[in-house]
């Protein structure tokens, strides 16, 4: 794969969970930066373990998959999908 403006997309199952961690943490940081809507949040050091458990449970269903966007540098985005 070459580094292009448009990433490549793949449909993935539970095998991609660990690749999602840096993307989740960027999203977590963004939400914290723009405001937590006055809601209590868990500590950053705990958020991925919690999210990983949720994703693993979601992937137990055969109707759940992730769309992973990747470039040469690795994953750049994802969407969790459940039919």
mmCIF file of C-alpha atoms in Angstrom:
data_model
loop_
_atom_site.group_PDB
_atom_site.id
_atom_site.type_symbol
_atom_site.label_atom_id
_atom_site.label_comp_id
_atom_site.label_asym_id
_atom_site.label_seq_id
_atom_site.Cartn_x
_atom_site.Cartn_y
_atom_site.Cartn_z
ATOM 1 C CA UNK A 1 0.000 0.000 0.000
ATOM 2 C CA UNK A 2 1.276 3.497 -0.748
ATOM 3 C CA UNK A 3 0.570 6.625 1.275
ATOM 4 C CA UNK A 4 -2.322 8.237 -0.594
ATOM 5 C CA UNK A 5 -4.924 10.830 0.286
ATOM 6 C CA UNK A 6 -7.579 8.102 0.230
ATOM 7 C CA UNK A 7 -7.100 5.256 2.719
ATOM 8 C CA UNK A 8 -7.899 1.637 1.962
ATOM 9 C CA UNK A 9 -10.899 0.134 3.724
ATOM 10 C CA UNK A 10 -11.368 -3.397 4.975
ATOM 11 C CA UNK A 11 -14.126 -5.260 6.764
ATOM 12 C CA UNK A 12 -12.711 -6.785 9.941
ATOM 13 C CA UNK A 13 -13.789 -8.882 12.875
ATOM 14 C CA UNK A 14 -12.475 -9.242 16.401
ATOM 15 C CA UNK A 15 -8.921 -9.674 15.049
ATOM 16 C CA UNK A 16 -8.678 -5.892 14.689
ATOM 17 C CA UNK A 17 -9.514 -4.921 18.289
ATOM 18 C CA UNK A 18 -5.937 -4.156 19.349
ATOM 19 C CA UNK A 19 -5.399 -1.977 16.266
ATOM 20 C CA UNK A 20 -8.267 0.231 17.451
ATOM 21 C CA UNK A 21 -6.611 1.325 20.705
ATOM 22 C CA UNK A 22 -4.680 4.361 19.391
ATOM 23 C CA UNK A 23 -7.727 5.512 17.431
ATOM 24 C CA UNK A 24 -9.971 5.178 20.473
ATOM 25 C CA UNK A 25 -7.529 7.160 22.615
ATOM 26 C CA UNK A 26 -7.402 9.994 20.056
ATOM 27 C CA UNK A 27 -11.214 10.126 20.106
ATOM 28 C CA UNK A 28 -11.249 10.035 23.909
ATOM 29 C CA UNK A 29 -8.742 12.901 24.062
ATOM 30 C CA UNK A 30 -10.740 14.925 21.524
ATOM 31 C CA UNK A 31 -13.981 14.542 23.478
ATOM 32 C CA UNK A 32 -12.213 15.531 26.673
ATOM 33 C CA UNK A 33 -10.625 18.564 24.972
ATOM 34 C CA UNK A 34 -13.865 19.938 23.518
ATOM 35 C CA UNK A 35 -15.794 19.410 26.727
ATOM 36 C CA UNK A 36 -17.269 16.552 28.619
ATOM 37 C CA UNK A 37 -20.764 18.061 28.696
ATOM 38 C CA UNK A 38 -20.471 18.297 32.469
ATOM 39 C CA UNK A 39 -20.486 14.517 32.762
ATOM 40 C CA UNK A 40 -17.987 12.589 34.855
ATOM 41 C CA UNK A 41 -15.479 10.651 32.794
ATOM 42 C CA UNK A 42 -13.213 7.760 33.612
ATOM 43 C CA UNK A 43 -9.467 8.227 33.671
ATOM 44 C CA UNK A 44 -7.644 7.949 30.325
ATOM 45 C CA UNK A 45 -5.548 5.071 31.682
ATOM 46 C CA UNK A 46 -8.747 3.034 32.178
ATOM 47 C CA UNK A 47 -10.745 3.974 29.107
ATOM 48 C CA UNK A 48 -9.193 1.568 26.585
ATOM 49 C CA UNK A 49 -9.582 -1.511 28.797
ATOM 50 C CA UNK A 50 -13.248 -0.655 29.212
ATOM 51 C CA UNK A 51 -13.793 0.041 25.504
ATOM 52 C CA UNK A 52 -11.928 -3.142 24.553
ATOM 53 C CA UNK A 53 -14.266 -5.244 26.725
ATOM 54 C CA UNK A 54 -17.296 -3.611 25.104
ATOM 55 C CA UNK A 55 -15.947 -4.198 21.590
ATOM 56 C CA UNK A 56 -15.082 -7.830 22.383
ATOM 57 C CA UNK A 57 -18.667 -8.361 23.555
ATOM 58 C CA UNK A 58 -20.010 -6.715 20.402
ATOM 59 C CA UNK A 59 -17.854 -8.968 18.203
ATOM 60 C CA UNK A 60 -19.416 -12.057 19.804
ATOM 61 C CA UNK A 61 -22.345 -11.418 17.460
ATOM 62 C CA UNK A 62 -21.830 -12.564 13.863
ATOM 63 C CA UNK A 63 -23.731 -9.431 12.823
ATOM 64 C CA UNK A 64 -21.001 -7.115 14.154
ATOM 65 C CA UNK A 65 -17.982 -5.977 12.161
ATOM 66 C CA UNK A 66 -15.616 -3.039 11.908
ATOM 67 C CA UNK A 67 -14.759 -1.022 8.835
ATOM 68 C CA UNK A 68 -11.081 -0.153 9.212
ATOM 69 C CA UNK A 69 -9.436 2.658 7.232
ATOM 70 C CA UNK A 70 -5.668 2.230 6.788
ATOM 71 C CA UNK A 71 -2.689 3.918 5.196
ATOM 72 C CA UNK A 72 0.978 2.892 5.171
ATOM 73 C CA UNK A 73 1.309 4.361 8.633
ATOM 74 C CA UNK A 74 -1.416 2.046 9.990
ATOM 75 C CA UNK A 75 -5.061 2.505 10.934
ATOM 76 C CA UNK A 76 -6.422 6.041 10.535
ATOM 77 C CA UNK A 77 -10.108 5.475 11.305
ATOM 78 C CA UNK A 78 -12.787 2.921 11.990
ATOM 79 C CA UNK A 79 -16.511 2.404 12.344
ATOM 80 C CA UNK A 80 -18.131 -0.293 14.462
ATOM 81 C CA UNK A 81 -21.168 -1.740 12.686
ATOM 82 C CA UNK A 82 -23.954 -3.999 13.852
ATOM 83 C CA UNK A 83 -26.649 -5.248 11.484
#
